[in-house]
mmCIF file of C-alpha atoms in Angstrom:
data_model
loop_
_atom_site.group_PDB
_atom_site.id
_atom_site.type_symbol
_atom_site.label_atom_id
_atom_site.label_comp_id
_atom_site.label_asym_id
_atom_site.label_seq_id
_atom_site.Cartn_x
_atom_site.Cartn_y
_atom_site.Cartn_z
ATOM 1 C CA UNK A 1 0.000 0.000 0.000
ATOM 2 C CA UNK A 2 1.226 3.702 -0.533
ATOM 3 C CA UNK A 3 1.744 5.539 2.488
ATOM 4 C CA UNK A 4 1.346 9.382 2.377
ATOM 5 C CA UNK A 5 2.918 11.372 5.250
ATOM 6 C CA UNK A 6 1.475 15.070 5.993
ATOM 7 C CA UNK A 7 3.810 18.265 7.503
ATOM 8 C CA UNK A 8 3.278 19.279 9.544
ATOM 9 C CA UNK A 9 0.626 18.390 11.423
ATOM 10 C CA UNK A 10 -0.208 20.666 13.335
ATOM 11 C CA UNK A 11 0.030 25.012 12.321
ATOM 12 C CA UNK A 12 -1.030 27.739 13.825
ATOM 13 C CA UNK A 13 -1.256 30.745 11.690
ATOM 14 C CA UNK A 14 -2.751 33.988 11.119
ATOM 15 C CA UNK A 15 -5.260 35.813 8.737
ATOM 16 C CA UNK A 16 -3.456 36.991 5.671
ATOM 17 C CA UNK A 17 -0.367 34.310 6.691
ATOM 18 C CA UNK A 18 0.531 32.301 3.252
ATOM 19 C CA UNK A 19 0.622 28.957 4.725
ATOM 20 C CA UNK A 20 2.081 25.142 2.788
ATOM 21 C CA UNK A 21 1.395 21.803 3.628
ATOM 22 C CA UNK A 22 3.210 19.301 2.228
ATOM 23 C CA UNK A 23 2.187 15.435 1.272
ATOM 24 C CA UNK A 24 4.957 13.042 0.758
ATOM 25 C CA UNK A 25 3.875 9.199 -0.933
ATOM 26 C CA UNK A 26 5.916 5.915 0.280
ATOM 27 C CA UNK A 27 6.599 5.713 -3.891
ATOM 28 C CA UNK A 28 5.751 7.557 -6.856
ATOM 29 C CA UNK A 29 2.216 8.513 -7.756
ATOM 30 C CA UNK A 30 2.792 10.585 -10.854
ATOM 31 C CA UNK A 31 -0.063 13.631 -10.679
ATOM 32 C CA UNK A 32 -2.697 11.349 -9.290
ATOM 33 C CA UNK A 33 -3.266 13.533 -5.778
ATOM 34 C CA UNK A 34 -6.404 15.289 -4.197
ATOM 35 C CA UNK A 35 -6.712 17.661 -1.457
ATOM 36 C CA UNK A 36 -9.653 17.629 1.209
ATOM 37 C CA UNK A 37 -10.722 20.522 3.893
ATOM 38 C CA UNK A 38 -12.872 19.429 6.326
ATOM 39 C CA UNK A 39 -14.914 21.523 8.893
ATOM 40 C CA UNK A 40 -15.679 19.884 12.711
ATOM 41 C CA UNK A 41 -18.664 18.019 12.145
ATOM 42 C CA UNK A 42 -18.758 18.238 8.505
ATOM 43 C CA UNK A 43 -18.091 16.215 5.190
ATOM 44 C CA UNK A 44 -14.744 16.893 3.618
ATOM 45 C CA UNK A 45 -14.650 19.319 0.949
ATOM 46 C CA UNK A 46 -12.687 18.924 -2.680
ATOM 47 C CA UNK A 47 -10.103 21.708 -3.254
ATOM 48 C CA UNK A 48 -7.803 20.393 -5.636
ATOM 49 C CA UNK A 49 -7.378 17.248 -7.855
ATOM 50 C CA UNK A 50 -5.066 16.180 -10.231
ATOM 51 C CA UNK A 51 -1.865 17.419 -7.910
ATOM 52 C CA UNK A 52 -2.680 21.261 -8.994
ATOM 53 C CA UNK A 53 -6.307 21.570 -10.590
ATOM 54 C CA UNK A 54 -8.600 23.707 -8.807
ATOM 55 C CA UNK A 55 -11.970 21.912 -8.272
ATOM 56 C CA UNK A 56 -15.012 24.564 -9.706
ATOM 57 C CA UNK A 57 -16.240 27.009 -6.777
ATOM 58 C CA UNK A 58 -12.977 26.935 -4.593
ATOM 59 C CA UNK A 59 -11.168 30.407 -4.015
ATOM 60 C CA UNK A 60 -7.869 31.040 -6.108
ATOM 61 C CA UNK A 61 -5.763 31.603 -2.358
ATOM 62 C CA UNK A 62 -5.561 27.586 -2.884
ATOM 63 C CA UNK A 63 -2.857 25.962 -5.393
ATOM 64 C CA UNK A 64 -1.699 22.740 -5.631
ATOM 65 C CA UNK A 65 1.535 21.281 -6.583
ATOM 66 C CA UNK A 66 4.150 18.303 -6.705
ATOM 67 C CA UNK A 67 4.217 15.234 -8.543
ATOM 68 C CA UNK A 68 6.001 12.293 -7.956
ATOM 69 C CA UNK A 69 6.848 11.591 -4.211
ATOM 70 C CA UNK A 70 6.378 15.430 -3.073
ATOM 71 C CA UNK A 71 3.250 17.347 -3.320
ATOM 72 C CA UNK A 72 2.500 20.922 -1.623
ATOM 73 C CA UNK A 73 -0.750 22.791 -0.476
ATOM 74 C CA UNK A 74 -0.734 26.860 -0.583
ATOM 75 C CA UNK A 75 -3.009 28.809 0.634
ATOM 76 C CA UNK A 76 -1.651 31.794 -0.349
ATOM 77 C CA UNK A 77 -3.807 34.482 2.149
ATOM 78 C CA UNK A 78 -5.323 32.645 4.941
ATOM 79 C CA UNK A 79 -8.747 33.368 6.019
ATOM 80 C CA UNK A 80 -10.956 33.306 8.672
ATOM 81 C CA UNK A 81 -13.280 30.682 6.993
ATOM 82 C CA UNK A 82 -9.872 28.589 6.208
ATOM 83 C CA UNK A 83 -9.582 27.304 9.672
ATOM 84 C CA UNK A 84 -9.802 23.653 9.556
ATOM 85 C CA UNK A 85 -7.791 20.435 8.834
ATOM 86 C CA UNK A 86 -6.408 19.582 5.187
ATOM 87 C CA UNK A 87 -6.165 16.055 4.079
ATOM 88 C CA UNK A 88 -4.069 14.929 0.941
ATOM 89 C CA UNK A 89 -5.816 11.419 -0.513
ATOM 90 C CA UNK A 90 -3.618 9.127 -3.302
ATOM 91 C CA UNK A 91 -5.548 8.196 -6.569
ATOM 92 C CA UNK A 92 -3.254 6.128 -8.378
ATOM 93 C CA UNK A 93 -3.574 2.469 -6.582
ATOM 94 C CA UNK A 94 -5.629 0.702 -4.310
ATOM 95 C CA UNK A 95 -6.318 1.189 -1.388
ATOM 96 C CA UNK A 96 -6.668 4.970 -2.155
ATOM 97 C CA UNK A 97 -4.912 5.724 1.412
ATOM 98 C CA UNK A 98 -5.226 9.568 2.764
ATOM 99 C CA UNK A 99 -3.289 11.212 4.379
ATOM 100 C CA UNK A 100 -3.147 11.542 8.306
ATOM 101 C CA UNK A 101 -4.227 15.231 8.146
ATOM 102 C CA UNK A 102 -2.946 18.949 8.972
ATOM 103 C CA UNK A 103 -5.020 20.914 11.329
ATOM 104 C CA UNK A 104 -4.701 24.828 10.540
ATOM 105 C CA UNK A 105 -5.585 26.449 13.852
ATOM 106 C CA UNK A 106 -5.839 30.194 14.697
ATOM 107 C CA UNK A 107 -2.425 32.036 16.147
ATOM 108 C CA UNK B 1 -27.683 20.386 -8.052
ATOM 109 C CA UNK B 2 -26.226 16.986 -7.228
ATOM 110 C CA UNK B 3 -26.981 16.079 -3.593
ATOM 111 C CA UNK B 4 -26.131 12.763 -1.522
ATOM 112 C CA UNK B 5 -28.039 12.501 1.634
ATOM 113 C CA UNK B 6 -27.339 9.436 3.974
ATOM 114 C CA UNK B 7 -29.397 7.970 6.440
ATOM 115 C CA UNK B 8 -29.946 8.852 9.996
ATOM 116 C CA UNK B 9 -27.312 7.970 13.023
ATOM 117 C CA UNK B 10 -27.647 4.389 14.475
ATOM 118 C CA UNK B 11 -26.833 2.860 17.716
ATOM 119 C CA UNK B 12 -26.467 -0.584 17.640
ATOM 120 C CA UNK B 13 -25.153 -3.298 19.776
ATOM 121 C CA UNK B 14 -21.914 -5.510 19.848
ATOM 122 C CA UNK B 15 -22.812 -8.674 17.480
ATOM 123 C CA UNK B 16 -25.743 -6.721 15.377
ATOM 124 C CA UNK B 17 -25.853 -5.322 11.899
ATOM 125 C CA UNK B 18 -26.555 -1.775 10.369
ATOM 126 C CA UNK B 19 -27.002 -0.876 6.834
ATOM 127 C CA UNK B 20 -26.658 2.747 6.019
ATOM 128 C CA UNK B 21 -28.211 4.314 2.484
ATOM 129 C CA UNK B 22 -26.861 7.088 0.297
ATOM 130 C CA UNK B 23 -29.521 8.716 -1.806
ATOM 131 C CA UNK B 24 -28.115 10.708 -4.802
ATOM 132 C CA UNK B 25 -30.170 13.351 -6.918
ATOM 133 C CA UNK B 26 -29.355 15.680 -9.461
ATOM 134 C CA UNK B 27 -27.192 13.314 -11.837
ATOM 135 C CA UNK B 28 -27.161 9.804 -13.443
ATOM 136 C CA UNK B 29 -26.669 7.585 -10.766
ATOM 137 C CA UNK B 30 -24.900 5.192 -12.949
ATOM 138 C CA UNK B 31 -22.558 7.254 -14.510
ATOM 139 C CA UNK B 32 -20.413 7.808 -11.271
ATOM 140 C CA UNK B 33 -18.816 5.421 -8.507
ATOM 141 C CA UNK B 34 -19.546 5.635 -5.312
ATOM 142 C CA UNK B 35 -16.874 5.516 -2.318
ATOM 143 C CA UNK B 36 -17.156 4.933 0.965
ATOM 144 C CA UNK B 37 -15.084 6.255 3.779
ATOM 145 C CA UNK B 38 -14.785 5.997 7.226
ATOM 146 C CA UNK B 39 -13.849 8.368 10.204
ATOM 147 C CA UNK B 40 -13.562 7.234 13.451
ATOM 148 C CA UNK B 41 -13.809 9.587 16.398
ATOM 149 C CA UNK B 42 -11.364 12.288 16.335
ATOM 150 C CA UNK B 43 -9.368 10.354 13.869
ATOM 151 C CA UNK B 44 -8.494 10.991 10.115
ATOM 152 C CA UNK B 45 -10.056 9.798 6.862
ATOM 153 C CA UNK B 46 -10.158 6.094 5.962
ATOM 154 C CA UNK B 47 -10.802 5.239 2.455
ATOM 155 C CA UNK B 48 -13.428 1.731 2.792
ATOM 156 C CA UNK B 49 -13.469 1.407 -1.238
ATOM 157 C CA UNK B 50 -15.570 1.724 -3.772
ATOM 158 C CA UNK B 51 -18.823 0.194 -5.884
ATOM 159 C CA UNK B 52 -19.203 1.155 -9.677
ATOM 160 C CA UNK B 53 -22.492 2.089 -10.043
ATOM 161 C CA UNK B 54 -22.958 0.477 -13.582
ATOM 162 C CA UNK B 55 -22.073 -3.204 -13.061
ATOM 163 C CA UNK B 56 -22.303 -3.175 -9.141
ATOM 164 C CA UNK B 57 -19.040 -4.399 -8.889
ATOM 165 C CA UNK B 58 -17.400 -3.813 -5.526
ATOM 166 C CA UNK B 59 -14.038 -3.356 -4.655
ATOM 167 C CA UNK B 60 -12.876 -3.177 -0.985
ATOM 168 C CA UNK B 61 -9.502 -1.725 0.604
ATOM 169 C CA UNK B 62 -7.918 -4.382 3.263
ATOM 170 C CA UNK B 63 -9.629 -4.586 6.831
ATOM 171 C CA UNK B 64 -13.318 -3.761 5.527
ATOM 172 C CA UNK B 65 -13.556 -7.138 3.432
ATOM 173 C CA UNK B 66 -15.902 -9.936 4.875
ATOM 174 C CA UNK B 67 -18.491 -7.797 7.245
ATOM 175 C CA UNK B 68 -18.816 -4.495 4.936
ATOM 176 C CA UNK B 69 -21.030 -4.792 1.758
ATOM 177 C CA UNK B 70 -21.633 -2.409 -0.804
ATOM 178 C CA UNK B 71 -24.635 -2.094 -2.627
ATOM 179 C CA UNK B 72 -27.605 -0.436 -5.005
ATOM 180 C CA UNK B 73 -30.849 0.217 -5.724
ATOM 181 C CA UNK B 74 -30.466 1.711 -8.957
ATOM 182 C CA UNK B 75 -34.093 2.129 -9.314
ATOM 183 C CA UNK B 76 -34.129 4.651 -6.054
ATOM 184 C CA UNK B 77 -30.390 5.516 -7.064
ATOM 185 C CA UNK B 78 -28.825 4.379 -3.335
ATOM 186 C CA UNK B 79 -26.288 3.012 -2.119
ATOM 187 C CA UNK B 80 -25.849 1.109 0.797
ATOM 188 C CA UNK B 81 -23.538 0.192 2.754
ATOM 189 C CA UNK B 82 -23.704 -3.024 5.075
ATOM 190 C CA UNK B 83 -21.939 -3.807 8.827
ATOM 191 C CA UNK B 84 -22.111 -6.892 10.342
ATOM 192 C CA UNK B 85 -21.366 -8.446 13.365
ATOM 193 C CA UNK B 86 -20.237 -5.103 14.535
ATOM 194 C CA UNK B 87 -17.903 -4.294 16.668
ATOM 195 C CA UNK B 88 -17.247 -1.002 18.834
ATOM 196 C CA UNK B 89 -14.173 0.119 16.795
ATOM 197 C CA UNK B 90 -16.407 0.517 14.131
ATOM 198 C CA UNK B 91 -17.962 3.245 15.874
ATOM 199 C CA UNK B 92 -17.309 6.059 13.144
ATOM 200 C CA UNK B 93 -19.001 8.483 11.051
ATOM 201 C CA UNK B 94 -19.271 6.696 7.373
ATOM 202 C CA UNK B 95 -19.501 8.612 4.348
ATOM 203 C CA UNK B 96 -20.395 8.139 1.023
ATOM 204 C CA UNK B 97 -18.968 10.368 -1.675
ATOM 205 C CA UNK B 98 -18.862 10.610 -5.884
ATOM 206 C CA UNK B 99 -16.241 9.850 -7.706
ATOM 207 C CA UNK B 100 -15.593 11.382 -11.334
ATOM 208 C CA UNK B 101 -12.430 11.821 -13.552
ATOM 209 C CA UNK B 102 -9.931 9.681 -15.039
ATOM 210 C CA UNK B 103 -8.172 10.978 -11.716
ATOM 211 C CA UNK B 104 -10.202 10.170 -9.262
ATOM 212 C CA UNK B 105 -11.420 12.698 -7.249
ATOM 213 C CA UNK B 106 -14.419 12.782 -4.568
ATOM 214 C CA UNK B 107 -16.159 15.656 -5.819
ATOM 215 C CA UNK B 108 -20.041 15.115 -3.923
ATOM 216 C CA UNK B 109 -19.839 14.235 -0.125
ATOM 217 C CA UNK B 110 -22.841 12.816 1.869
ATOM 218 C CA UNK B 111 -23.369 14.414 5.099
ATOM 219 C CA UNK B 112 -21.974 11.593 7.034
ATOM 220 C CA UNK B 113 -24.276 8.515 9.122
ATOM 221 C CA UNK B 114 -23.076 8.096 12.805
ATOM 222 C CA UNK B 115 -22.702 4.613 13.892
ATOM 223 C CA UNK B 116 -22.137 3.838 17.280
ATOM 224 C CA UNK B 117 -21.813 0.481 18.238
ATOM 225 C CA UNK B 118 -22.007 0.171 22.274
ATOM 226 C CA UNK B 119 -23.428 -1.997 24.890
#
């Protein structure tokens, strides 16, 4: 199974802060990446698929990138409604393992 | 506008069975897979697998094979999911979610069924 490690996990941060989280895979997964934010109490929500497409409907401040082993999160102006933890999920095999999540917490 | 809306939360006991169901509206049913995933309290995300809503075919990631089903209605365009013989460590909130692209992505979330499995 592919393993995908999250860092960190853990970041407090401040409106306006650019902020990166970074998903590493066990082995190579090409492109074949999404990114989740989920809300407490919520579903998770689709932000970016593909390693660095931009799902319809979510703000530009998000950007994907990577491919390979090393894929990165940006939110480049962090924002109130931005509080919450970001999960990177692996596409390319089964089982489609996430990762173990990054909780974004208010400074 | 494409909606999934699961069924209710559900207590059950140590030994019983729950099935939970995952209405969709707003697209063809068929044309998308469903996925289920699990997420246990104050834990992460936990990807259960996936049915293909066309042939019905499951597929199931290691540790939910044996007492998790997946399953339709096509004709009420649901899908279920099955527990058996619970157990309480499958206390979790399970969710179903569509699935579209030659990359896979989980575009359409239920809102999540509680099972808690307690004596």
């Amino acid at each position: 199974d592919i393993q995908l490690t999250q860092s960190p996990s853990f970041l407090s941060a401040s409106v306006g802060d650019r902020v990166t989280i970074t998903c590493r895979a066990s082995q190579g997964i090409s492109s074949y990446l999404a990114w989740y934010q989920q809300k407490p109490g919520k579903a998770p929500k689709l932000l970016i698929y593909a390693a660095s497409t931009l799902q319809s409907g979510v703000p530009s401040r998000f950007s994907g990138s990577g491919s390979g082993t090393e894929f990165t999160l940006t939110i480049s102006s962090l924002q109130p409604e931005d509080f919450a933890t970001y999960y990177c999920q692996q596409v390319n095999s089964y089982p489609f393992t996430f990762g173990p999540g990054t909780k974004v917490d208010i400074k | 506008q494409v909606q999934l809306v699961q069924s209710g939360s559900e207590l059950r006991k140590p030994g019983a069975s729950v099935k939970v169901s995952c209405k969709a509206s707003g697209y063809t049913f068929i044309s998308f897979a469903m996925h289920w995933v699990r997420q246990a309290p104050g834990q992460g995300l936990e990807w259960m697998g996936w049915i293909n809503t066309n042939t019905g075919n499951p597929t199931y990631a290691q540790g939910f094979t044996g007492r998790f089903v997946f399953s339709l209605d096509t004709s009420v365009n649901t899908a279920y999911l099955q527990i058996s013989s619970l157990k309480a460590e499958d206390t979790a909130v399970y969710y179903c979610a569509r699935a579209m692209g030659a990359i896979t992505r989980l575009d359409y979330w239920g809102q999540g069924t509680l099972v808690t499995v307690s004596s």
